[in-house]
Amino acid sequence: MLAQQIINGLTVGSVYALIALGYTMVYGILQLINFAHGEIYMLGAYLAIIFVVSIKLSLPIAGLLPLVFLFAMFFTGCYGFTIEKFAYKPLRNAPRLSALITAVGVSIFLQNYVMLTQGAKDKVFSHLISEQINVYFSNFFSKFIPSDGSRLYICGAQIYSLQLVIIITSVILMLLLNFFVTRTKIGKAMRATAQDLKMAHLVGIKVDTVISVTFIIGSILGAAAGVMVAMYYGRVWYYIGYLAGVKAFTAAVLGGIGNIYGAMFGGLILGLTESLAAGLIPGASEWKDVFAFIILILILIFRPQGIFGERIGEKF
Amino acid sequence: MKKFCILLVLFVIFAGCKKEDVIKIGIAGPLTGDQAKIGYDLLNGVTLAVDEWNEQGGVLGKKIVVIRGDDRRDPREAVSVANKMVNEGVIGVIGHFNSSCSIPASRIYNEAGIIQITPASTNPKLTEQGFHNIFRICGRDDQQGSIGAKFVIDSLKKTRIAVLHDKTTYGQGLADEFKKNMGSMAKIVAYEGLVQGENDYTAIVTKIKQLSPEVVYFGGIYPEAGLLIKQMREMGLDAIFIAGDGVIDPEFIKIGGKATEGSYMTFSPSAKESPCAKQFIDKYTARYGDVGPYSTYSYDAVNILLKAIKEAGSVDGKKLADIIHSTKYSEAIGDVEFDEKGDRNVSPYILWVVKEGVFIPLQ
């Protein structure tokens, strides 16, 4: 029971974490809360469904999955890039509030754009394909983990293989991001820009490129979360970005906004809190958001900069 | 040129102010969002009925115009939609869908003396407020809850029950009625609420699975029900699934997929057999495709309202309400007669089951 709730929590939490990364990276560099980021996640989910519906080839799962991810990631990357260029770049030197209001505007625009082009109704991911994906991964995991065909067993917990896929994919993406930020040249430039945008500019870092790359990477991670949610839960509508965005933003603040590791842990902690509170306290499932926000309030009272956040005086 | 522009602007403004000689009726429901499917089912039913009347010259010699109100299943939004309807000068409103929207909105319609006929809100409180001009053309949750409970006790003979709801007036109200009717006949092993609009219900499913219920009763609407049953089956919880009329929509099967097979719902009997219904279904299908579960109700509600206007020869709310209260109507869903409260005086509920991807009435 406990093990199972932990897995449930990690599944939800890793989705939060992936989205939270987009918030935190942009905040780290521009001190901008990109409220449109939840909508990027929603676009990712929609793109996955559109791709699966429109592709006429019958591909094996091993071939189809990477294509779905690449398709969604590519287009959301384009969205992220365009949004930054059109909505935020002209406001780079404007008061911070202007950019914030623009972000809310972009978010509303994207919601309505999807509503008008894709319809106001639910979209459903093909049950057939999600079943095939499940079977494919069940077979794959059953080499390492005891299983009974469609479900896996870890420490007495019964796991649906897509849950494990979400957790593992998220961990891989986070490791890649970590590698990118700490080991590559552009990652170094990102860190420098986050420390001091003006100074980075002075020493010859192409700040505009760094900011674009940040938006693109954030969007790609959000899209990955969207694709996985579309595959696992199967239902998407134009408003899912709002709720997910609020939760992910909470996760980013919880972990210390601006800090990448903070966003990862913040997401996982938020997911675990929700799941454990809902699962272990009788009658509490309807209050699970309350527990999540109690944790946030406690952290903000005792550690206002968040779990991993550093108090950086000169920036504020 | 400048003068001409000003004149043109003034002309447009005054043209806009001209009192149009039409009869306005409102349709209010979730036209966008996760329940938009149902909102459009209602709207289509209304539009079809209004077009039929307009083809025959409207009512009282005037054209009928439909005013849309989108409440997005949000009670606050419903109140502002209701105010908008009153300001628009509608004679009557068909709506809302959710009880949590219909109840606060009904106070505004009542104050303004406008007729409200809800095609789908089943929470008993709506008609218990003593409002003379509020009608309900569907059944009530106390009737529906008792039919559901009776089915579990008498036909399924199950005794370990988990009751879930979506925390809305409708969902929780229905779950409470069901629970009350189960009484001491069964053990309620869990009574939990879930958050509407979310995707992940694995935490709650894991929790109730531990309590090994034989039946899961859900008070709520189809998007949550579809996700819930899908996750129940994925997590290996094989309890029988029973829900209310908010779930009986093809979208439920679309979202839940194979997992929905064999789940039960309480809803009114199919009206396909009566000649009046057949005519409606043919027309609707030709124009919009499949008939939604509540399209017939909104279609009938419009007809009742317009017949009352025709009979009254005026658009006075009090007069219309009196007429609707005292007349016996024969509509596509069958004979409709309202009692003092504005409810129908029959209990229209039977059990439906999902079989091979379609809803089938249980004999």
XYZ file of C-alpha atoms in Angstrom:
679
model
C 0.000 0.000 0.000
C 2.689 2.462 1.053
C 5.027 1.343 -1.725
C 2.197 1.687 -4.209
C 1.280 5.175 -3.068
C 4.943 6.152 -3.344
C 5.000 4.960 -6.951
C 1.749 6.858 -7.638
C 3.264 9.936 -6.067
C 6.491 9.641 -8.012
C 4.553 9.325 -11.269
C 2.599 12.509 -10.670
C 5.626 14.172 -9.122
C 7.955 13.547 -12.029
C 5.429 15.165 -14.368
C 5.299 18.177 -12.054
C 9.089 18.218 -11.927
C 9.495 18.218 -15.699
C 7.127 21.152 -16.047
C 8.642 22.934 -13.046
C 12.045 22.836 -14.765
C 10.715 25.098 -17.503
C 9.478 27.614 -14.957
C 12.622 27.591 -12.932
C 15.095 27.851 -15.836
C 13.358 30.880 -17.286
C 13.057 32.449 -13.868
C 16.721 31.812 -13.161
C 17.744 33.814 -16.188
C 15.050 36.459 -16.682
C 13.346 36.608 -13.262
C 10.189 36.102 -15.294
C 7.438 33.736 -14.229
C 6.459 32.325 -17.584
C 2.794 31.583 -16.942
C 2.414 30.356 -20.504
C 4.582 27.343 -19.683
C 1.618 25.241 -18.514
C 0.125 25.768 -21.970
C 3.322 24.465 -23.568
C 2.784 21.234 -21.676
C -0.804 21.163 -22.917
C 0.408 21.691 -26.491
C 2.788 18.765 -26.065
C -0.094 16.527 -25.043
C -2.232 17.692 -27.971
C 0.623 17.226 -30.444
C 1.086 13.637 -29.285
C -2.583 12.902 -29.898
C -2.594 14.680 -33.263
C 0.478 12.774 -34.379
C -0.896 9.388 -33.385
C -4.226 10.103 -35.068
C -2.756 11.441 -38.278
C 0.082 8.981 -38.852
C -1.085 6.445 -41.363
C 1.841 4.051 -41.122
C 1.471 1.190 -38.723
C 4.756 1.333 -36.932
C 5.941 -0.944 -34.156
C 5.852 0.762 -30.763
C 9.619 0.957 -30.580
C 9.579 3.064 -33.727
C 6.437 5.041 -33.034
C 7.277 6.259 -29.538
C 10.474 8.156 -30.361
C 8.664 9.733 -33.310
C 5.803 10.932 -31.113
C 8.252 12.433 -28.652
C 10.365 14.069 -31.363
C 7.328 15.478 -33.140
C 5.869 16.996 -29.967
C 9.229 18.216 -28.709
C 10.153 19.831 -32.016
C 6.940 21.782 -32.352
C 6.730 22.854 -28.709
C 10.372 23.927 -28.995
C 9.296 26.119 -31.902
C 6.417 27.456 -29.829
C 8.740 28.244 -26.930
C 11.209 29.991 -29.215
C 8.483 32.022 -30.946
C 6.744 32.997 -27.723
C 9.986 34.335 -26.328
C 10.814 36.267 -29.492
C 7.361 37.779 -29.923
C 6.064 38.231 -26.411
C 8.988 38.580 -24.027
C 11.977 39.899 -25.963
C 10.431 43.292 -26.808
C 9.786 43.680 -23.086
C 13.268 42.710 -21.919
C 13.928 46.198 -20.544
C 10.358 47.003 -19.517
C 9.276 46.791 -15.863
C 8.967 43.231 -14.678
C 5.236 43.528 -14.234
C 4.727 44.142 -17.970
C 6.400 40.868 -18.834
C 4.358 39.071 -16.199
C 1.095 40.412 -17.585
C 2.228 39.438 -21.084
C 2.899 35.929 -19.821
C -0.658 35.656 -18.522
C -1.860 37.015 -21.862
C 0.115 34.437 -23.817
C -1.319 31.719 -21.611
C -4.900 32.829 -22.283
C -4.119 33.215 -25.971
C -2.749 29.676 -26.261
C -5.695 28.169 -24.391
C -8.171 29.838 -26.696
C -6.088 29.103 -29.753
C -6.181 25.397 -28.966
C -9.859 25.576 -28.064
C -10.736 27.175 -31.380
C -8.558 24.977 -33.558
C -8.983 21.653 -31.765
C -12.486 22.075 -30.384
C -13.693 22.572 -26.847
C -14.261 18.878 -26.242
C -11.936 16.275 -24.777
C -9.416 14.622 -27.040
C -8.640 10.993 -26.395
C -5.369 9.174 -27.031
C -5.902 5.975 -28.999
C -6.679 3.185 -26.521
C -5.282 0.668 -28.947
C -1.883 2.315 -29.049
C -1.700 3.003 -25.337
C -2.508 -0.682 -24.801
C 0.283 -1.661 -27.203
C 2.693 0.638 -25.423
C 1.741 -0.951 -22.129
C 2.269 -4.455 -23.476
C 5.575 -3.465 -25.031
C 6.944 -2.060 -21.799
C 5.473 -4.830 -19.674
C 7.429 -7.310 -21.753
C 10.495 -5.152 -21.504
C 10.324 -4.661 -17.735
C 9.373 -8.250 -17.011
C 12.994 -9.154 -17.715
C 14.017 -7.302 -14.569
C 10.892 -7.091 -12.458
C 8.413 -9.822 -11.523
C 5.219 -9.421 -13.508
C 1.984 -11.206 -14.373
C 1.708 -10.078 -17.965
C 0.240 -6.609 -17.692
C 1.228 -5.492 -14.218
C 4.574 -5.347 -12.457
C 5.291 -6.006 -8.809
C 7.834 -4.055 -6.778
C 7.929 -4.515 -2.990
C 4.331 -5.709 -3.006
C 3.212 -2.727 -5.052
C 1.314 -3.363 -8.239
C 2.534 -1.062 -10.961
C 1.158 -0.222 -14.328
C 4.148 -0.231 -16.659
C 3.402 3.246 -18.033
C 3.864 4.639 -14.534
C 7.368 3.247 -14.498
C 7.992 4.612 -17.992
C 7.016 8.109 -16.833
C 9.332 7.934 -13.827
C 12.289 6.528 -15.770
C 11.894 8.882 -18.739
C 11.737 11.854 -16.394
C 14.875 10.763 -14.571
C 16.715 10.314 -17.888
C 15.627 13.734 -19.110
C 16.717 15.328 -15.848
C 20.111 13.654 -16.043
C 20.500 14.881 -19.621
C 19.570 18.376 -18.538
C 22.062 18.203 -15.708
C 24.765 17.096 -18.117
C 23.824 19.841 -20.525
C 23.914 22.584 -17.922
C 27.081 21.502 -16.154
C 29.200 20.014 -18.952
C 28.529 21.876 -22.185
C 29.648 25.281 -23.291
C 26.169 26.632 -23.813
C 25.214 25.243 -20.394
C 28.075 27.194 -18.903
C 26.827 30.289 -20.723
C 23.388 29.637 -19.267
C 24.755 29.494 -15.769
C 26.732 32.665 -16.352
C 23.671 34.460 -17.698
C 21.652 33.299 -14.700
C 24.277 34.733 -12.360
C 24.400 38.121 -14.036
C 22.806 38.879 -17.363
C 24.552 42.195 -17.934
C 27.982 40.913 -17.004
C 27.549 37.858 -19.197
C 26.710 40.180 -22.046
C 29.843 42.222 -21.351
C 32.166 39.241 -21.475
C 30.836 38.287 -24.884
C 28.176 35.673 -24.173
C 25.375 35.821 -26.732
C 22.645 36.411 -24.197
C 19.813 36.309 -26.728
C 20.876 32.874 -27.929
C 21.159 31.644 -24.353
C 17.675 32.879 -23.551
C 16.243 31.263 -26.679
C 17.937 27.985 -25.823
C 16.536 28.173 -22.302
C 13.013 28.610 -23.597
C 13.440 25.810 -26.121
C 14.781 23.359 -23.549
C 12.107 24.280 -21.049
C 9.450 23.719 -23.706
C 10.931 20.393 -24.751
C 10.801 19.121 -21.181
C 7.240 20.377 -20.829
C 6.300 18.628 -24.071
C 7.796 15.357 -22.826
C 5.592 15.626 -19.742
C 2.592 16.372 -21.952
C 3.214 13.397 -24.233
C 3.544 11.016 -21.305
C 0.398 12.330 -19.633
C -1.516 11.958 -22.899
C -0.316 8.357 -23.227
C -0.942 7.338 -19.633
C -4.200 9.077 -18.753
C -5.481 9.208 -22.314
C -7.576 12.347 -21.967
C -6.558 15.882 -22.932
C -8.437 19.164 -23.101
C -7.328 22.714 -23.603
C -7.434 23.680 -19.929
C -5.099 21.001 -18.481
C -2.155 23.380 -18.732
C -3.625 25.666 -16.115
C -3.881 23.174 -13.284
C -0.590 21.502 -14.148
C 1.046 24.917 -14.449
C -0.092 25.982 -10.995
C 1.135 22.730 -9.470
C 4.461 22.890 -11.281
C 4.942 26.503 -10.305
C 4.283 25.517 -6.697
C 6.874 22.777 -7.075
C 9.404 25.254 -8.444
C 8.832 27.659 -5.557
C 8.961 24.780 -3.094
C 12.354 23.708 -4.342
C 13.661 27.246 -4.655
C 12.758 28.988 -7.864
C 15.690 29.512 -10.172
C 17.370 26.315 -9.021
C 17.182 23.300 -11.343
C 17.648 20.668 -8.626
C 15.086 22.508 -6.571
C 12.492 22.113 -9.316
C 13.219 18.381 -9.609
C 12.916 17.723 -5.901
C 10.070 20.173 -5.472
C 8.040 18.301 -8.080
C 8.695 14.920 -6.528
C 7.933 16.170 -3.016
C 4.698 17.750 -4.181
C 3.606 14.579 -5.977
C 4.498 12.390 -3.005
C 2.715 14.665 -0.535
C -0.465 14.659 -2.578
C -0.451 10.958 -3.105
C 0.468 9.971 0.446
C -1.936 12.423 2.059
C -4.778 11.328 -0.210
C -3.918 7.668 0.151
C -3.119 7.251 3.810
C -5.448 9.621 5.656
C -9.054 8.376 5.551
C -11.451 10.797 3.862
C -8.599 13.101 2.893
C -8.445 12.513 -0.837
C -10.634 15.522 -1.562
C -8.212 17.696 0.403
C -5.015 16.574 -1.279
C -4.359 20.017 -2.734
C -4.671 21.431 0.759
C -1.824 19.239 1.967
C 0.310 20.234 -0.989
C -0.190 23.899 -0.246
C 0.320 23.468 3.500
C 3.772 22.112 2.686
C 4.373 25.137 0.466
C 3.281 27.583 3.158
C 5.431 25.895 5.798
C 8.469 26.006 3.553
C 7.869 29.623 2.657
C 7.571 30.539 6.336
C 10.691 28.744 7.491
C 12.767 28.884 4.336
C 11.450 31.613 2.046
C 14.040 30.948 -0.635
C 12.801 27.354 -1.032
C 14.574 24.094 -0.223
C 17.507 24.499 -2.588
C 17.247 28.218 -3.105
C 20.064 30.538 -2.153
C 19.481 33.928 -0.731
C 20.978 36.194 -3.368
C 20.900 39.689 -2.001
C 22.049 41.737 -4.920
C 19.443 40.380 -7.336
C 16.401 41.512 -5.434
C -15.953 63.353 -44.516
C -15.432 63.727 -40.796
C -19.048 64.704 -40.304
C -20.138 61.745 -42.338
C -18.092 59.444 -40.114
C -19.671 60.862 -36.974
C -23.114 60.470 -38.494
C -22.313 56.926 -39.461
C -21.148 56.137 -35.932
C -24.273 57.689 -34.446
C -26.419 55.777 -36.867
C -24.771 52.519 -35.911
C -25.194 53.291 -32.205
C -28.881 54.087 -32.594
C -29.449 51.139 -34.855
C -28.002 49.001 -32.086
C -30.388 50.535 -29.575
C -33.476 49.818 -31.608
C -35.714 47.427 -29.749
C -35.790 44.216 -31.706
C -39.161 42.610 -32.025
C -38.175 39.051 -31.229
C -38.731 36.542 -28.478
C -35.469 35.599 -26.779
C -34.913 32.339 -25.003
C -31.667 31.404 -23.291
C -29.641 28.211 -23.271
C -27.140 27.974 -20.448
C -24.653 25.179 -19.855
C -21.005 24.196 -20.181
C -20.333 25.161 -23.799
C -16.562 25.064 -23.389
C -14.338 22.925 -21.213
C -14.336 19.249 -20.376
C -18.145 19.090 -20.362
C -18.539 20.965 -23.642
C -19.901 17.839 -25.320
C -22.974 17.949 -23.087
C -23.300 21.711 -23.472
C -23.525 21.302 -27.238
C -25.977 18.414 -26.906
C -28.271 20.789 -25.041
C -27.672 23.657 -27.458
C -28.393 21.482 -30.494
C -31.677 20.302 -29.013
C -32.691 23.889 -28.339
C -31.637 25.141 -31.778
C -33.533 22.349 -33.500
C -36.750 23.137 -31.627
C -36.416 26.878 -32.190
C -35.791 26.402 -35.905
C -38.912 24.265 -36.162
C -40.975 26.995 -34.517
C -39.420 29.722 -36.655
C -40.207 27.780 -39.818
C -43.856 27.956 -38.792
C -43.707 31.680 -38.166
C -42.308 31.844 -34.663
C -44.529 32.479 -31.675
C -46.997 35.366 -31.151
C -46.018 36.471 -34.631
C -42.419 37.068 -33.613
C -39.194 35.294 -34.490
C -37.491 33.343 -31.727
C -33.830 34.013 -31.023
C -31.538 31.767 -28.977
C -29.156 33.466 -26.521
C -26.201 31.313 -25.489
C -24.634 31.379 -22.052
C -21.478 29.428 -21.256
C -21.127 28.628 -17.550
C -18.039 26.385 -17.974
C -19.535 24.206 -15.177
C -18.425 26.909 -12.735
C -21.060 28.145 -10.244
C -19.615 31.687 -10.233
C -19.712 31.796 -14.005
C -23.289 30.497 -13.889
C -24.370 33.476 -11.792
C -22.904 35.941 -14.249
C -24.479 34.033 -17.143
C -27.817 34.268 -15.329
C -27.410 38.032 -14.912
C -26.511 38.330 -18.568
C -29.643 36.395 -19.494
C -31.789 38.729 -17.392
C -30.180 41.798 -18.968
C -30.708 40.362 -22.425
C -34.399 40.176 -21.636
C -34.899 36.466 -22.240
C -38.355 35.045 -21.552
C -37.075 31.724 -20.321
C -33.831 29.821 -19.864
C -33.181 26.192 -20.740
C -30.399 25.161 -18.353
C -28.128 24.823 -16.595
C -26.567 21.380 -16.768
C -24.777 21.094 -13.408
C -26.862 21.347 -10.253
C -24.106 23.462 -8.739
C -24.793 25.977 -11.522
C -28.581 25.655 -11.719
C -29.194 26.326 -8.030
C -27.408 29.688 -7.658
C -28.654 30.764 -11.098
C -32.251 29.858 -10.223
C -32.298 32.572 -7.539
C -31.546 35.182 -10.163
C -34.107 33.842 -12.610
C -36.660 33.713 -9.824
C -36.032 37.317 -8.810
C -36.366 38.436 -12.402
C -39.511 36.354 -12.890
C -37.998 34.371 -15.758
C -38.919 30.765 -16.457
C -36.084 28.279 -15.929
C -36.434 24.722 -17.171
C -33.418 22.596 -16.429
C -32.964 19.646 -18.756
C -30.475 17.840 -16.529
C -29.885 19.193 -13.005
C -31.050 16.454 -10.688
C -30.160 17.740 -7.220
C -33.380 17.881 -5.134
C -32.506 21.297 -3.616
C -33.219 23.059 -6.909
C -36.956 22.634 -6.675
C -37.105 22.658 -2.871
C -36.517 26.420 -2.772
C -40.202 27.187 -3.306
C -39.665 29.033 -6.583
C -42.804 29.064 -8.696
C -41.087 29.543 -12.066
C -38.327 26.910 -11.835
C -38.968 23.559 -13.531
C -37.058 20.333 -13.884
C -37.795 18.093 -16.841
C -35.515 15.263 -15.665
C -35.652 13.179 -12.500
C -34.269 13.824 -9.020
C -31.257 12.402 -7.246
C -33.303 11.039 -4.360
C -35.208 8.917 -6.898
C -32.050 8.017 -8.743
C -30.072 7.220 -5.597
C -32.761 4.890 -4.305
C -33.027 3.039 -7.640
C -29.246 2.593 -7.637
C -29.208 1.383 -4.041
C -32.101 -1.003 -4.655
C -30.262 -2.471 -7.623
C -27.121 -3.088 -5.564
C -29.037 -4.753 -2.738
C -31.664 -6.729 -4.687
C -30.041 -7.588 -7.993
C -26.302 -7.513 -7.425
C -26.581 -8.651 -3.797
C -23.295 -6.996 -2.897
C -22.513 -5.694 0.539
C -19.089 -4.025 0.461
C -19.539 -0.639 -1.140
C -17.127 2.225 -1.805
C -18.820 5.562 -2.494
C -16.926 8.239 -4.416
C -18.031 11.685 -5.531
C -16.635 14.746 -7.280
C -17.449 17.247 -4.504
C -20.010 19.083 -6.642
C -23.602 19.708 -5.589
C -24.724 17.051 -8.043
C -22.014 14.471 -7.439
C -21.884 14.628 -3.682
C -25.655 15.018 -3.440
C -26.195 11.876 -5.478
C -23.547 9.944 -3.551
C -25.226 10.976 -0.289
C -28.648 9.885 -1.516
C -27.224 6.535 -2.570
C -25.467 6.091 0.754
C -28.613 7.026 2.677
C -30.659 4.493 0.712
C -28.127 1.735 1.299
C -28.811 2.238 5.000
C -27.776 -0.737 7.057
C -28.151 -3.157 4.168
C -24.491 -2.879 3.236
C -21.164 -1.828 4.608
C -19.859 1.429 3.204
C -16.112 0.738 3.301
C -15.071 4.113 1.921
C -16.648 7.489 1.281
C -14.235 9.773 -0.571
C -14.247 12.842 -2.762
C -11.988 13.446 -5.730
C -10.932 16.637 -7.472
C -12.826 17.492 -10.654
C -10.680 18.313 -13.693
C -7.612 16.319 -12.649
C -6.095 13.397 -14.491
C -4.631 11.267 -11.767
C -6.875 9.273 -9.445
C -4.380 6.488 -8.711
C -3.952 7.553 -5.078
C -7.635 7.186 -4.312
C -7.931 3.979 -6.355
C -5.014 2.408 -4.480
C -6.627 3.430 -1.225
C -10.054 1.916 -1.876
C -8.550 -1.172 -3.448
C -7.031 -1.942 -0.046
C -10.548 -2.062 1.404
C -11.631 -4.599 -1.250
C -15.047 -3.186 -2.162
C -17.366 -5.275 -4.346
C -19.104 -2.217 -5.759
C -17.838 1.290 -6.454
C -20.569 3.917 -6.669
C -19.560 7.215 -8.261
C -21.485 10.471 -8.076
C -20.112 12.676 -10.827
C -19.794 13.406 -14.535
C -18.333 11.350 -17.383
C -14.790 12.834 -17.768
C -13.841 11.897 -14.205
C -15.807 8.651 -14.380
C -13.953 7.598 -17.537
C -10.539 8.251 -16.014
C -11.539 6.694 -12.707
C -12.731 3.399 -14.161
C -9.731 3.218 -16.487
C -7.346 3.642 -13.569
C -9.369 1.235 -11.418
C -8.951 -1.527 -13.979
C -5.288 -0.690 -14.567
C -4.557 -0.908 -10.864
C -6.406 -4.209 -10.681
C -9.540 -3.117 -8.840
C -12.303 -5.207 -10.396
C -15.295 -3.974 -8.399
C -18.590 -3.363 -10.209
C -18.900 0.281 -11.224
C -22.214 2.104 -10.812
C -22.850 5.778 -11.473
C -25.641 8.241 -12.064
C -27.042 10.005 -15.089
C -24.027 12.333 -15.366
C -21.948 9.457 -16.678
C -24.222 8.106 -19.383
C -22.535 9.758 -22.343
C -20.579 8.140 -25.193
C -17.590 10.230 -24.088
C -17.421 8.042 -20.967
C -16.752 4.992 -23.134
C -14.387 6.982 -25.337
C -12.252 8.030 -22.370
C -12.474 4.831 -20.357
C -12.180 2.460 -23.327
C -12.557 -1.237 -22.652
C -12.533 -0.640 -18.897
C -16.086 0.706 -19.040
C -17.486 -2.651 -20.133
C -20.139 -3.904 -17.718
C -20.526 -0.703 -15.722
C -24.021 0.424 -14.705
C -25.755 3.802 -14.774
C -29.132 5.055 -13.641
C -30.920 7.036 -16.337
C -34.378 7.412 -17.819
C -35.661 4.743 -20.246
C -34.918 5.193 -23.916
C -37.583 7.249 -25.659
C -36.746 5.969 -29.126
C -40.005 4.052 -29.501
C -42.586 6.838 -29.317
C -43.517 8.430 -32.696
C -42.833 11.945 -31.432
C -39.358 10.889 -30.329
C -38.680 9.133 -33.599
C -39.390 12.274 -35.563
C -37.036 14.234 -33.302
C -34.270 11.654 -33.474
C -34.413 11.491 -37.281
C -34.169 15.250 -37.598
C -31.431 15.556 -35.003
C -29.333 12.766 -36.464
C -29.584 14.229 -39.945
C -28.340 17.567 -38.689
C -25.903 16.922 -35.855
C -25.149 13.203 -35.770
C -25.763 11.067 -32.693
C -28.400 12.266 -30.259
C -26.843 13.204 -26.925
C -28.415 11.789 -23.767
C -29.805 15.208 -22.832
C -30.630 16.615 -26.273
C -34.175 15.286 -26.091
C -34.694 17.010 -22.758
C -33.578 20.423 -23.957
C -35.658 20.005 -27.130
C -38.740 19.214 -25.066
C -38.052 22.035 -22.623
C -38.083 24.565 -25.469
C -41.309 23.149 -26.826
C -42.979 23.327 -23.416
C -41.848 26.926 -22.954
C -42.967 28.039 -26.412
C -46.289 26.221 -26.166
C -46.893 28.051 -22.896
C -46.059 31.404 -24.506
C -48.426 30.609 -27.334
C -51.208 29.642 -24.976
C -50.700 32.612 -22.662
C -50.555 35.036 -25.554
C -48.008 36.996 -23.554
C -44.522 36.674 -22.135
C -45.441 37.361 -18.515
C -43.371 35.008 -16.346
C -46.056 34.433 -13.720
C -48.666 33.574 -16.308
C -46.303 31.212 -18.132
C -45.376 29.440 -14.893
C -49.063 28.952 -14.046
C -49.702 27.434 -17.445
C -46.693 25.116 -17.316
C -47.697 23.957 -13.833
C -51.219 23.070 -14.887
C -50.777 21.586 -18.355
C -50.143 17.994 -19.322
C -47.627 17.814 -22.142
C -46.907 14.986 -24.505
C -43.330 15.337 -25.691
C -40.490 13.345 -27.186
C -39.438 11.971 -23.772
C -43.036 10.982 -23.033
C -45.818 12.562 -20.989
C -44.630 15.472 -18.915
C -46.595 16.877 -16.003
C -45.171 19.107 -13.309
C -46.104 19.042 -9.632
C -46.295 21.982 -7.217
C -42.522 22.159 -6.847
C -41.797 22.058 -10.557
C -40.665 18.427 -10.607
C -42.124 15.794 -12.859
C -44.561 13.602 -11.025
C -43.026 10.321 -12.160
C -39.769 8.653 -11.235
C -38.181 8.070 -14.611
C -35.137 6.005 -13.630
C -34.004 2.590 -14.817
C -30.620 0.864 -14.939
C -28.393 0.960 -18.025
C -25.322 -1.127 -18.690
C -22.338 -0.758 -21.019
C -22.193 -3.701 -23.394
C -19.718 -3.942 -26.271
C -19.118 -0.215 -26.185
C -22.732 0.995 -26.124
C -25.268 1.815 -23.415
C -28.085 -0.711 -23.219
C -31.150 -0.458 -20.943
C -31.221 -3.304 -18.470
C -34.383 -5.402 -18.611
